[in-house]
Short mmCIF file of C-alpha atoms in Angstrom, two decimals:
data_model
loop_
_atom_site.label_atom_id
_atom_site.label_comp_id
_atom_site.label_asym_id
_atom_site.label_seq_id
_atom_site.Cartn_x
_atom_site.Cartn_y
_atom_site.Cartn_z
CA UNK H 1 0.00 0.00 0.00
CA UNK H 2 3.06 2.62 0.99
CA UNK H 3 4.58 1.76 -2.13
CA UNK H 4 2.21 2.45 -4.42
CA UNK H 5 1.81 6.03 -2.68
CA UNK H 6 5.10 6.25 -3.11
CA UNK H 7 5.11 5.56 -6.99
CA UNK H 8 1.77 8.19 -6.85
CA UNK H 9 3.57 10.97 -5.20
CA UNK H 10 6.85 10.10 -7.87
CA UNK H 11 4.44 10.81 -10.76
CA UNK H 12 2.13 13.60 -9.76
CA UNK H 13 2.93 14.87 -6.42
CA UNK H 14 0.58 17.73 -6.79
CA UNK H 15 -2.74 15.59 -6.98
CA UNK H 16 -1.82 13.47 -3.90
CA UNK H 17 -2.96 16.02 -1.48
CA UNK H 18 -6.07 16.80 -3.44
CA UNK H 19 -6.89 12.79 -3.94
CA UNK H 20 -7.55 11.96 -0.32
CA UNK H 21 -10.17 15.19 0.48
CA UNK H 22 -14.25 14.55 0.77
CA UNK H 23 -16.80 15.59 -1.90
CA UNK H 24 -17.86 18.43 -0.09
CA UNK H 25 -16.89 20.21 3.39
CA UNK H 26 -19.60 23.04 4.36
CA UNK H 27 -23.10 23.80 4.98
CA UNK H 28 -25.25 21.61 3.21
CA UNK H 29 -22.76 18.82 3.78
CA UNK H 30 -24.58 15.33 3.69
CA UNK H 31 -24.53 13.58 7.23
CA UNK H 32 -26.17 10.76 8.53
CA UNK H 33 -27.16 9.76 11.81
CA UNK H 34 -28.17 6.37 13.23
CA UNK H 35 -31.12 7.68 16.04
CA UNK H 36 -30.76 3.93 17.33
CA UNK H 37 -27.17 4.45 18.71
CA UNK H 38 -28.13 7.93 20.46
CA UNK H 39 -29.50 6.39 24.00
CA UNK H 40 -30.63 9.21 25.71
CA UNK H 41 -33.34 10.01 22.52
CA UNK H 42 -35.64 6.65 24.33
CA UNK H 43 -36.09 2.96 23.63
CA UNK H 44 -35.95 2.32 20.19
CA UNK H 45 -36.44 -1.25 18.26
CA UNK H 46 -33.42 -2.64 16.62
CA UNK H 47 -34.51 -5.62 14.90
CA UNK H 48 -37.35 -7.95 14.65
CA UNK H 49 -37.76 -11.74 14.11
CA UNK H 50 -40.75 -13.63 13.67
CA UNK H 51 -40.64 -14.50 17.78
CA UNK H 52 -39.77 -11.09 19.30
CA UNK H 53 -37.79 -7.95 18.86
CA UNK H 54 -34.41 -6.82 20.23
CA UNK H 55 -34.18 -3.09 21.49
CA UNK H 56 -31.64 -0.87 20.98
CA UNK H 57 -30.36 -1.36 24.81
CA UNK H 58 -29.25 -4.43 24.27
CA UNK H 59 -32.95 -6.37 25.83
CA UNK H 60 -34.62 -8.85 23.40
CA UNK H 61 -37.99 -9.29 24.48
CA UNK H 62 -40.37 -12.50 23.24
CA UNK H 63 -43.69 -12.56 21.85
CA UNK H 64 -45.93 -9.18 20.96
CA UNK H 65 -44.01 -6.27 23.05
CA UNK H 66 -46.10 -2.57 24.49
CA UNK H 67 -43.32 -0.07 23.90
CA UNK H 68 -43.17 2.89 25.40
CA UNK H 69 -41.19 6.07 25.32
CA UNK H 70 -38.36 4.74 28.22
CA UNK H 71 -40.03 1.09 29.15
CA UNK H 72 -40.83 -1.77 27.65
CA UNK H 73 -43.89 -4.39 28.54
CA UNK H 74 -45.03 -7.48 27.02
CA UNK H 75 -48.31 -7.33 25.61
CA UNK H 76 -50.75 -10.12 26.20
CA UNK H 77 -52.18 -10.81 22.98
CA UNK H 78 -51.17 -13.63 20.47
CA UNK H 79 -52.40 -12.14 17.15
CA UNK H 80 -54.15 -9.40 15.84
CA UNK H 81 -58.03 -10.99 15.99
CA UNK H 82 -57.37 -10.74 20.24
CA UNK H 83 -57.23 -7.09 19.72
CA UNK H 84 -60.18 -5.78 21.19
CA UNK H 85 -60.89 -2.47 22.99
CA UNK H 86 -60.25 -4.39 26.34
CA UNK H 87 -56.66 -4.72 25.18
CA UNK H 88 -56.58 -1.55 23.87
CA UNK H 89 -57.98 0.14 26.87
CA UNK H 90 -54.60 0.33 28.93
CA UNK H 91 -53.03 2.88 26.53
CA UNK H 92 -55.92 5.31 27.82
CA UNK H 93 -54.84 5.23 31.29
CA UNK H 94 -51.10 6.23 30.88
CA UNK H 95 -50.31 9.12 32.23
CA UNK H 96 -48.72 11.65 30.65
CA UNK H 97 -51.19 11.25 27.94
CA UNK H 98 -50.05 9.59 24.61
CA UNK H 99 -50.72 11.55 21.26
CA UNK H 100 -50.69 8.71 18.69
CA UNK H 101 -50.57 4.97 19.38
CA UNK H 102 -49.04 2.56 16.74
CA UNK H 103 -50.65 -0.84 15.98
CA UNK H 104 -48.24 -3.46 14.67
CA UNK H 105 -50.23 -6.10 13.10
CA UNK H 106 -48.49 -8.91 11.97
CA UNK H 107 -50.12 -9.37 8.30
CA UNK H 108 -51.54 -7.16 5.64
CA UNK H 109 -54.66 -8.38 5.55
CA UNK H 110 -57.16 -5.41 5.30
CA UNK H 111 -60.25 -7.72 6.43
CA UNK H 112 -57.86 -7.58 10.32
CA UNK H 113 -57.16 -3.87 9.98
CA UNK H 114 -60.61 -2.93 9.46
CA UNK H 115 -61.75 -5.06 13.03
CA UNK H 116 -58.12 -3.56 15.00
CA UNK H 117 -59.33 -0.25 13.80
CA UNK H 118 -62.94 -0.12 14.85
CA UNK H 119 -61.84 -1.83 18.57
CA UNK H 120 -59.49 1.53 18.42
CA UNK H 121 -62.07 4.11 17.85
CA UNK H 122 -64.26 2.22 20.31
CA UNK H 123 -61.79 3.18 22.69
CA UNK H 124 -61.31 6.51 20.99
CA UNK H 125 -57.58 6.43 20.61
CA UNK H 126 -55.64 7.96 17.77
CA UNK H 127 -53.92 5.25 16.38
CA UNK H 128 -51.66 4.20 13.05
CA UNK H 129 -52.01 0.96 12.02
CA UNK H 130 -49.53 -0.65 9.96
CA UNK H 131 -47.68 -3.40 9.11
CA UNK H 132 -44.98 -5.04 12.09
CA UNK H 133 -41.78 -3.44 9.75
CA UNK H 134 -42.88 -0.24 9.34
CA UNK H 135 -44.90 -0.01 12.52
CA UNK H 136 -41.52 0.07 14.13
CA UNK H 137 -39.60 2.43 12.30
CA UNK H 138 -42.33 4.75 12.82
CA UNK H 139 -42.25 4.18 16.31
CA UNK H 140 -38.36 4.69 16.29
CA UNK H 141 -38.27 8.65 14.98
CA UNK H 142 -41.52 9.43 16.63
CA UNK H 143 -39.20 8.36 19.45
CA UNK H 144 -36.83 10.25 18.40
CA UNK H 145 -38.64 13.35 17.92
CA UNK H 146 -39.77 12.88 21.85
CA UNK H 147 -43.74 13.14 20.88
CA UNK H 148 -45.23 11.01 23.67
CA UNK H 149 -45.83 7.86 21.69
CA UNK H 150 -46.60 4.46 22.39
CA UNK H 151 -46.13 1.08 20.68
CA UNK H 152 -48.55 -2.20 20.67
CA UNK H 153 -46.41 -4.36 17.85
CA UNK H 154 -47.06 -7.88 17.27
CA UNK H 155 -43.96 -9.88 15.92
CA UNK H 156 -44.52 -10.55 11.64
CA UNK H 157 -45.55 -13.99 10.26
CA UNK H 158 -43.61 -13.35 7.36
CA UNK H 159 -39.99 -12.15 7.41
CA UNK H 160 -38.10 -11.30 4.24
CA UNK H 161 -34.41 -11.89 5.02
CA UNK H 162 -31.57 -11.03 2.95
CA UNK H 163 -27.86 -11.41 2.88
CA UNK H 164 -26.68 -8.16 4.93
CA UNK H 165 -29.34 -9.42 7.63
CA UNK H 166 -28.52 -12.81 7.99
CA UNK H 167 -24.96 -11.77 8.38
CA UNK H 168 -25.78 -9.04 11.24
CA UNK H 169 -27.82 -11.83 13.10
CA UNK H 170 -24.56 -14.08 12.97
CA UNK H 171 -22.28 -11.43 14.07
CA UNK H 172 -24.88 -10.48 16.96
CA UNK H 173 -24.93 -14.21 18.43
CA UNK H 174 -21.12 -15.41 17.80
CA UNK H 175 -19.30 -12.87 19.76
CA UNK H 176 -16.35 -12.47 17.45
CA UNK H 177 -13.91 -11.32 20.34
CA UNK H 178 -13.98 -14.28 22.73
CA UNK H 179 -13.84 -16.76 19.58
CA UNK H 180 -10.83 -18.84 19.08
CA UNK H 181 -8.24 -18.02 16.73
CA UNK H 182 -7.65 -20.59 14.23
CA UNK N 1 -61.19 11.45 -58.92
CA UNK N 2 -58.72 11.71 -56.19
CA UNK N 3 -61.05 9.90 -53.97
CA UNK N 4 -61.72 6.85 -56.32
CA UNK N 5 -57.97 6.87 -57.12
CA UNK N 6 -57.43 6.22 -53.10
CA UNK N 7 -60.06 3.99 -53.10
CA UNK N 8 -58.21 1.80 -55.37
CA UNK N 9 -55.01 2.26 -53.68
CA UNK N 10 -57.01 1.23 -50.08
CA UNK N 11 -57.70 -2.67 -52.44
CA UNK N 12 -54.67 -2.98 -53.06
CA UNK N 13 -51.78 -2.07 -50.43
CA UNK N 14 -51.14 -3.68 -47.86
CA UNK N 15 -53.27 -2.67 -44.27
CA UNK N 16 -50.53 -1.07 -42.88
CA UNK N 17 -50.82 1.98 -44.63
CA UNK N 18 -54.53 1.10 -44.99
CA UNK N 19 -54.48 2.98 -41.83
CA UNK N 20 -53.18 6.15 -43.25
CA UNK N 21 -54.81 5.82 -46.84
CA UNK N 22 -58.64 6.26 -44.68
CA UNK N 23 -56.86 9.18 -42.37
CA UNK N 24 -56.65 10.89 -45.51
CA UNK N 25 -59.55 9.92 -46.72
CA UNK N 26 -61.47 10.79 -44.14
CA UNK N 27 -59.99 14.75 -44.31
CA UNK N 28 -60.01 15.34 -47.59
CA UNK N 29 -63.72 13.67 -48.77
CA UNK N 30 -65.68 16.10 -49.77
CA UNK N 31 -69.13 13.72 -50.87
CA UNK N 32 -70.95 14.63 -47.67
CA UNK N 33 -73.54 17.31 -47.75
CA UNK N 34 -72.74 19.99 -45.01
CA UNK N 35 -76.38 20.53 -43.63
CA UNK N 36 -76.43 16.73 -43.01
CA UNK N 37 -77.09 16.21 -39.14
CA UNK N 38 -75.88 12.34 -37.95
CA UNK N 39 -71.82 12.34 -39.35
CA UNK N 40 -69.52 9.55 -39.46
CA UNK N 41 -68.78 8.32 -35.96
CA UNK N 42 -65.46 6.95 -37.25
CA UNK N 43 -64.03 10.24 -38.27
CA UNK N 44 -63.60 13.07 -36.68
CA UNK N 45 -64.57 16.37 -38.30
CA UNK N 46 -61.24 18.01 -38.74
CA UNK N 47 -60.95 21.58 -36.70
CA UNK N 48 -59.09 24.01 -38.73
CA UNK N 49 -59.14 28.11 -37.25
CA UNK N 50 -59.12 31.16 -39.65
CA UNK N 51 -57.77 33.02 -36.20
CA UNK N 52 -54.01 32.78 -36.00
CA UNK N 53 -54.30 33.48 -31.81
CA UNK N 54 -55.85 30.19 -31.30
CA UNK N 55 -53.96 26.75 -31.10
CA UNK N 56 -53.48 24.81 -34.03
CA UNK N 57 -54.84 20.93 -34.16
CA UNK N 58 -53.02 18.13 -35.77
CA UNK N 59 -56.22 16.79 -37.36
CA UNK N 60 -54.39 13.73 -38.51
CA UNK N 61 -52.64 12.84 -35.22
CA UNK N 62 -56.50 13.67 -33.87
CA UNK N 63 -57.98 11.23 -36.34
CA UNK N 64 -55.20 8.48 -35.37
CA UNK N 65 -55.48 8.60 -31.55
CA UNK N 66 -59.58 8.60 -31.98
CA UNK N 67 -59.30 5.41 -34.16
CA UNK N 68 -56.58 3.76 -31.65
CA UNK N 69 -59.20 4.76 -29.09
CA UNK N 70 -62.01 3.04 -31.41
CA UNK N 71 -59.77 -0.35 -31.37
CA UNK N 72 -59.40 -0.47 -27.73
CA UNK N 73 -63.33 -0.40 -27.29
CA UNK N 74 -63.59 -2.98 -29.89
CA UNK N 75 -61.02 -5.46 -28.28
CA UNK N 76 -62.73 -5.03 -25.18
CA UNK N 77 -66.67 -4.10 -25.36
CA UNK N 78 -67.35 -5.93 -22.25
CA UNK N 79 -65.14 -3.42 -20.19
CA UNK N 80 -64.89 -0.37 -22.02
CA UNK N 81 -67.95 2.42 -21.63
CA UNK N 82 -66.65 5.21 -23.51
CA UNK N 83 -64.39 6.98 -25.59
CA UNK N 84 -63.79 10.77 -25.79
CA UNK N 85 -61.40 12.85 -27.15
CA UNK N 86 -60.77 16.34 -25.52
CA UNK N 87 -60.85 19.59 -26.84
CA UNK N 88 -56.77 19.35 -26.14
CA UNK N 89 -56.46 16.48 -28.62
CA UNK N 90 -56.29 13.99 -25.58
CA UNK N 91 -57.73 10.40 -25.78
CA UNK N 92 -60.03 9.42 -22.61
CA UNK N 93 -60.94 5.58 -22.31
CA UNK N 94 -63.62 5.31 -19.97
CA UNK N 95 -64.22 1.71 -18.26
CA UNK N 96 -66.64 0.05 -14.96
CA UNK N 97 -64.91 -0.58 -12.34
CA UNK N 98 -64.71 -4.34 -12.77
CA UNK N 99 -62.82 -3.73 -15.97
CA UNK N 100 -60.16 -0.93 -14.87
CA UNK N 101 -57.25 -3.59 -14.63
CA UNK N 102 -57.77 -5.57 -17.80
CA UNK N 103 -58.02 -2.65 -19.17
CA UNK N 104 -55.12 -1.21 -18.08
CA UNK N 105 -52.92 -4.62 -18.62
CA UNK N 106 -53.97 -3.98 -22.28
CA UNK N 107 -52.93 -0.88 -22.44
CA UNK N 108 -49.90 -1.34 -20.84
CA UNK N 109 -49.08 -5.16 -22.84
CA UNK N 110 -50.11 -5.14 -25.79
CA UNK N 111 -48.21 -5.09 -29.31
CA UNK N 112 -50.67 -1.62 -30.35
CA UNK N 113 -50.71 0.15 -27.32
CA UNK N 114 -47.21 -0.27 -25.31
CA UNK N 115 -48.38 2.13 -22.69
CA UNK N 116 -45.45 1.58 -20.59
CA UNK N 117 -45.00 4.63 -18.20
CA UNK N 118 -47.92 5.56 -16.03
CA UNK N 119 -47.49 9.14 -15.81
CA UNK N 120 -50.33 10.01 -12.63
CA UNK N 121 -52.95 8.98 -11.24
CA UNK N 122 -55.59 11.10 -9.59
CA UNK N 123 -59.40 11.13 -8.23
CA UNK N 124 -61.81 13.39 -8.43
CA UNK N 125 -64.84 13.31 -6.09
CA UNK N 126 -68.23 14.06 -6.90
CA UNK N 127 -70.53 13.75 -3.59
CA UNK N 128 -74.19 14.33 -5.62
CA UNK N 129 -73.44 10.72 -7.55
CA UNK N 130 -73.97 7.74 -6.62
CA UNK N 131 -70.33 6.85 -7.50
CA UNK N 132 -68.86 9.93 -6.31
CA UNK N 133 -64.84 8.86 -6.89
CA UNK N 134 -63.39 9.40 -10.03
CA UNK N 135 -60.06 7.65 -10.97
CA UNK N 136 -57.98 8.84 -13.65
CA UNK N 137 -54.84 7.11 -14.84
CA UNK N 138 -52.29 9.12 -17.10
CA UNK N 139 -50.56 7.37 -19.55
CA UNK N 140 -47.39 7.33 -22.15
CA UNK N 141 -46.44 5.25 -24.58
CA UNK N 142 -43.00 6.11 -25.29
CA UNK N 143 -43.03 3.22 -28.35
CA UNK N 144 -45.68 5.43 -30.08
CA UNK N 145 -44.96 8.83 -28.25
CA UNK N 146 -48.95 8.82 -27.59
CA UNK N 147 -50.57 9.79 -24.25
CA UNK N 148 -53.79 8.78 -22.83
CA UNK N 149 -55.60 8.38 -20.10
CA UNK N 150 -57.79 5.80 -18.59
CA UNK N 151 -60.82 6.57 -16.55
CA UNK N 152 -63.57 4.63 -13.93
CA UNK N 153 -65.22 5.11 -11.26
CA UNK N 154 -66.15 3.76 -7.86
CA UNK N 155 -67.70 4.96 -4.66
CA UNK N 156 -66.59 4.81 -1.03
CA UNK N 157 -66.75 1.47 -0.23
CA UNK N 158 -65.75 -0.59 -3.14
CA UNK N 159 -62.32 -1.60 -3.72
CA UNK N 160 -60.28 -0.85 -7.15
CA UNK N 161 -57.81 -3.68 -8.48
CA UNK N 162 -54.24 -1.80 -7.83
CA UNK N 163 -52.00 -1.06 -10.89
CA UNK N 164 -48.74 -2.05 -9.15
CA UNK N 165 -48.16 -4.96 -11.12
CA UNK N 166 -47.94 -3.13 -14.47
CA UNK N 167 -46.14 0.45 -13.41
CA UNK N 168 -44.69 0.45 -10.06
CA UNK N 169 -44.42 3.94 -9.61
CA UNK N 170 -48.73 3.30 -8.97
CA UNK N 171 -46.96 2.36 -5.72
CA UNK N 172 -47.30 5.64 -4.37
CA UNK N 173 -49.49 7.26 -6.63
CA UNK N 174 -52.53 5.08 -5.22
CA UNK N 175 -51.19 5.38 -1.88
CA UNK N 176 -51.67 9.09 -2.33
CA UNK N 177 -55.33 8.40 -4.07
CA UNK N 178 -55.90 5.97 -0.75
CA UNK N 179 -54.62 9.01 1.89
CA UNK N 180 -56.43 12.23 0.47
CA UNK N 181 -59.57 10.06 -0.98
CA UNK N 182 -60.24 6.66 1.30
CA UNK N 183 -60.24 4.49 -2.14
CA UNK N 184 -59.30 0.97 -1.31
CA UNK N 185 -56.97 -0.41 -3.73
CA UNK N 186 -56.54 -4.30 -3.49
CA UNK N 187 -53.63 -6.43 -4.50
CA UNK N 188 -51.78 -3.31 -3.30
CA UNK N 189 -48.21 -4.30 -1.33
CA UNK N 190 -48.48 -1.67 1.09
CA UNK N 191 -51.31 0.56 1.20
CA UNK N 192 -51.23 3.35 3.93
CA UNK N 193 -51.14 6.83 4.32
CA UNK N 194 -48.21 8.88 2.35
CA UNK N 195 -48.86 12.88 2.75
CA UNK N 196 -50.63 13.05 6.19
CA UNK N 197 -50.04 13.13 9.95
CA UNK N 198 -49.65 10.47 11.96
CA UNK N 199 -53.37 9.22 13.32
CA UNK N 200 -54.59 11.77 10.91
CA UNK N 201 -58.28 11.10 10.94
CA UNK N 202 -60.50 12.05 7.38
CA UNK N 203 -59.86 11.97 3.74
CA UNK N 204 -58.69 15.61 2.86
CA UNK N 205 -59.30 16.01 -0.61
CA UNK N 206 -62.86 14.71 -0.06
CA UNK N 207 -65.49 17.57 -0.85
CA UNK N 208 -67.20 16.86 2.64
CA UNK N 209 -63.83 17.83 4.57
CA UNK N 210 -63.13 21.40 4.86
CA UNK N 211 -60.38 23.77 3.75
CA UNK N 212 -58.73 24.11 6.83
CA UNK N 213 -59.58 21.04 8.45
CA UNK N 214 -60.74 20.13 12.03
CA UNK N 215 -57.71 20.22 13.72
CA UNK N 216 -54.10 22.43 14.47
CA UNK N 217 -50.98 22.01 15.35
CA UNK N 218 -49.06 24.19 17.69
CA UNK N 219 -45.92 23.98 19.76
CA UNK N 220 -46.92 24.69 23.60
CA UNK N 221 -43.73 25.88 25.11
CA UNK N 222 -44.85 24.82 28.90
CA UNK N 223 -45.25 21.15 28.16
CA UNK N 224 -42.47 21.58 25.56
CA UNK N 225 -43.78 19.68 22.88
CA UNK N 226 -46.45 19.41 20.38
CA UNK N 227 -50.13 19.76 20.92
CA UNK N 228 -53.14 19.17 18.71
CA UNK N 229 -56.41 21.45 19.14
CA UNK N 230 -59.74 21.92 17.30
CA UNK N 231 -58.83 24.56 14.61
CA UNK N 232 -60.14 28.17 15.69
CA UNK N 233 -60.49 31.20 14.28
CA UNK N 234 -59.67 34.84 15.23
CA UNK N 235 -61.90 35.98 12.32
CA UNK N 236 -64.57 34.18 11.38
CA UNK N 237 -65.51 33.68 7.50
CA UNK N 238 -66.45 36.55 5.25
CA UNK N 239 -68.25 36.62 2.40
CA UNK N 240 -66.84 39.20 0.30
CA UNK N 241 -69.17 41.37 -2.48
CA UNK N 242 -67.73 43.40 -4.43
CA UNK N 243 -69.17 46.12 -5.14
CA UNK N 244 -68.12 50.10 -5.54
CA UNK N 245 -70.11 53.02 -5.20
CA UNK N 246 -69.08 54.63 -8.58
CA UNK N 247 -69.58 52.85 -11.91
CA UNK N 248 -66.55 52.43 -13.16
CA UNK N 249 -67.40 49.29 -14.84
CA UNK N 250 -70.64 50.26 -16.45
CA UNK N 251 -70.33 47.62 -19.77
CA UNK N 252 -69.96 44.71 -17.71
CA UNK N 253 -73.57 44.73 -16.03
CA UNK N 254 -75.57 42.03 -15.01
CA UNK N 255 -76.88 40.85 -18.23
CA UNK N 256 -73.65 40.90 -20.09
CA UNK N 257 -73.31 37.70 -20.94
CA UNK N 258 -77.12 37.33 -22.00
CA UNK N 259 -77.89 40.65 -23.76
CA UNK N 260 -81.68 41.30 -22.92
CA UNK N 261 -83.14 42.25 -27.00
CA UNK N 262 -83.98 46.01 -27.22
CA UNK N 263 -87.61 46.58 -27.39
CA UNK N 264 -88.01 48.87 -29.99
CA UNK N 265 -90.74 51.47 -29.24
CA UNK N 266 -93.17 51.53 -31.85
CA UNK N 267 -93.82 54.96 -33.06
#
């Protein structure tokens, strides 16, 4: 690697300091920030498998989660038809108030939204219901924002994995640094 | 003798420029008597201005697009309610419901049409009928370099077969129709709401919400963060008419636009 700088800076020795610079260093310079990693913006949802989620502080919790701003509860439902205003009658009582509540059902079926979303104006909540995935992005920069939000996701049925996930989920479980050297 | 000369040539060429051979024909036969009321339905009369301020029409592109409009409703009667062509020289296929996606998958497949860019879609709504959405897709063939557009209709509760599968920028274009209008689209992948709030309640483009909504938005500095109230108003609405006290625009009275006849007093 030294050598070939070597042979660069032999050739054109002006264009070596230029090479090495970024695209652009000023206002409207292009940055990009991971709200997961900040821990004092709340709890935020890392991942999610088809039997639970894993949080950004390190907690994976099983089975259909109730996330809040800073806490995390497990939510005693086992799919979306047990939704009923019963189970959605907790989020009323929090206190400070929540502005928006997101629904994470685990299909796309609109016959399942239409029943979640009339036991939700039963209880008169305002609530976004979507699909698991992008139930908890949503949730993460509401979060983020600090808007007094609240979660109710149930883990996905269906997860489409590809290769960058499937190596993240290896490095997660095989902790790289207390593995043997070969 | 020009026309039975191209009548001749129509026996004998091939059909490919069979097509063009009857565009011509079509604007340059002169055998039908002007007072007569019921005209061709295949050909369009051709609209040529003497004023110089107003926009010229390509009669023959007209012509082609009306007959490429003809074909579609004769490949598909069952589907396929109307045909109109605008005053901008714009083809408008008008279908049921039930037939929007066949439709469509035509347009967009096959060898004549090649309709393969969906330019927008849009909905307009209507409340007095009794199918008070109207969907419009915008098309372009960039094969032919033609544009047109395909129309239905559908009302509140009935769900429209999703275009996804033959554009996929419908993606977002229905999920906008969905957000601002409330119409369904099935066989959508992901169909939620694109341009409004989070827990936004209503339809906005719907005729039945109004301009500025039920409710605002405001940042309360005591509990530091934002709040949602029922929309108010310092003022409330005015009706403005405007009228002066001088006459200053004395032609443009009342009956301008439907000149009352001068009653002539009889000497």
């Amino acid at each position: 690697m030294f050598k070939q700088i070597g042979h660069i800076v032999k050739r054109n020795p002006v264009f070596l300091s230029v090479r090495y610079k970024a695209a652009y260093e000023g206002d409207g310079k292009t940055t990009v920030r991971v709200i997961n990693q900040e821990q004092d913006l709340g709890l935020m949802i890392d991942a999610f498998a088809t039997y639970g989620f894993r949080l950004n502080n390190g907690i994976t919790v099983l089975g259909p989660i109730a996330i809040f701003p800073r806490t995390i509860l497990s939510w005693q439902v086992k799919s979306s038809k047990e939704i009923t205003e019963d189970s959605l009658r907790f989020f009323k009582l929090l206190e400070p108030k929540i502005d928006l509540l997101i629904i994470g059902l685990e299909s796309n079926d609109r016959s399942t939204t239409d029943t979640v979303f009339r036991a939700a104006r039963a209880v008169k909540l305002n609530v976004e219901i979507l699909a698991t995935e992008h139930a908890c992005s949503t949730f993460n920069f509401l979060n983020s924002e600090a808007r007094s939000v609240a979660g109710a996701i149930i883990p996905p049925l269906h997860v489409e994995v590809n290769e960058d996930d499937m190596l993240k989920s290896k490095l997660h479980y095989e902790n790289l640094y207390k593995k043997e050297l070969h | 003798m020009i026309i039975n000369l191209l009548k001749l040539i129509k026996k004998t060429l091939p059909s490919t420029s069979k097509r063009y051979i009857q565009v011509r024909h079509c604007l340059s036969s002169d055998d039908k008597p002007a007072d007569v009321q019921i005209g061709d339905p295949f050909c369009l009369t051709p609209i040529e201005y003497e004023s110089h301020t107003l926009r010229k029409h390509d009669n023959f592109k007209r012509q082609r697009l009306y007959e490429f409009g003809l074909y579609v409703a004769a490949c598909m009667p069952k589907f396929v309610q109307k045909i109109q062509m605008q005053h901008t020289d714009e083809l408008e296929i008008l279908t049921s419901p039930e037939g929007l996606f066949p439709v469509m998958s035509f347009m967009a497949h096959h060898q004549h049409a090649c309709f393969n860019q969906c330019s927008h879609a849009t909905a307009i709504d209507v409340p007095s009928r009794e199918y008070r959405f109207e969907i419009a897709y915008n098309l372009l063939s960039l094969r032919f370099g033609e544009r047109a557009r395909v129309k239905s209709y559908t009302d509140e509760v009935t769900p429209l077969h999703s275009a996804y599968s033959l554009w996929g920028n419908c993606n977002w274009l229905e999920r906008e129709i969905y957000d601002m209008f409330g119409i369904i689209f099935t066989n959508h992948p992901d169909l939620r709401r694109i341009l409004t709030d989070y827990g936004f309640v209503g339809h906005p483009l719907r005729k039945d919400f109004p301009l500025t909504g039920y409710v605002e938005v405001r940042y309360d500095d005591e509990l530091k963060k934002i709040v949602y109230e029922p929309v108010e108003f310092a003022q409330e609405m005015r009706n403005f008419q405007l009228q002066s006290p001088w006459n200053y625009l004395r032609s443009f009275h009342e009956s301008y636009n439907c000149p009352v006849p001068e009653k002539k007093e009889a000497k």
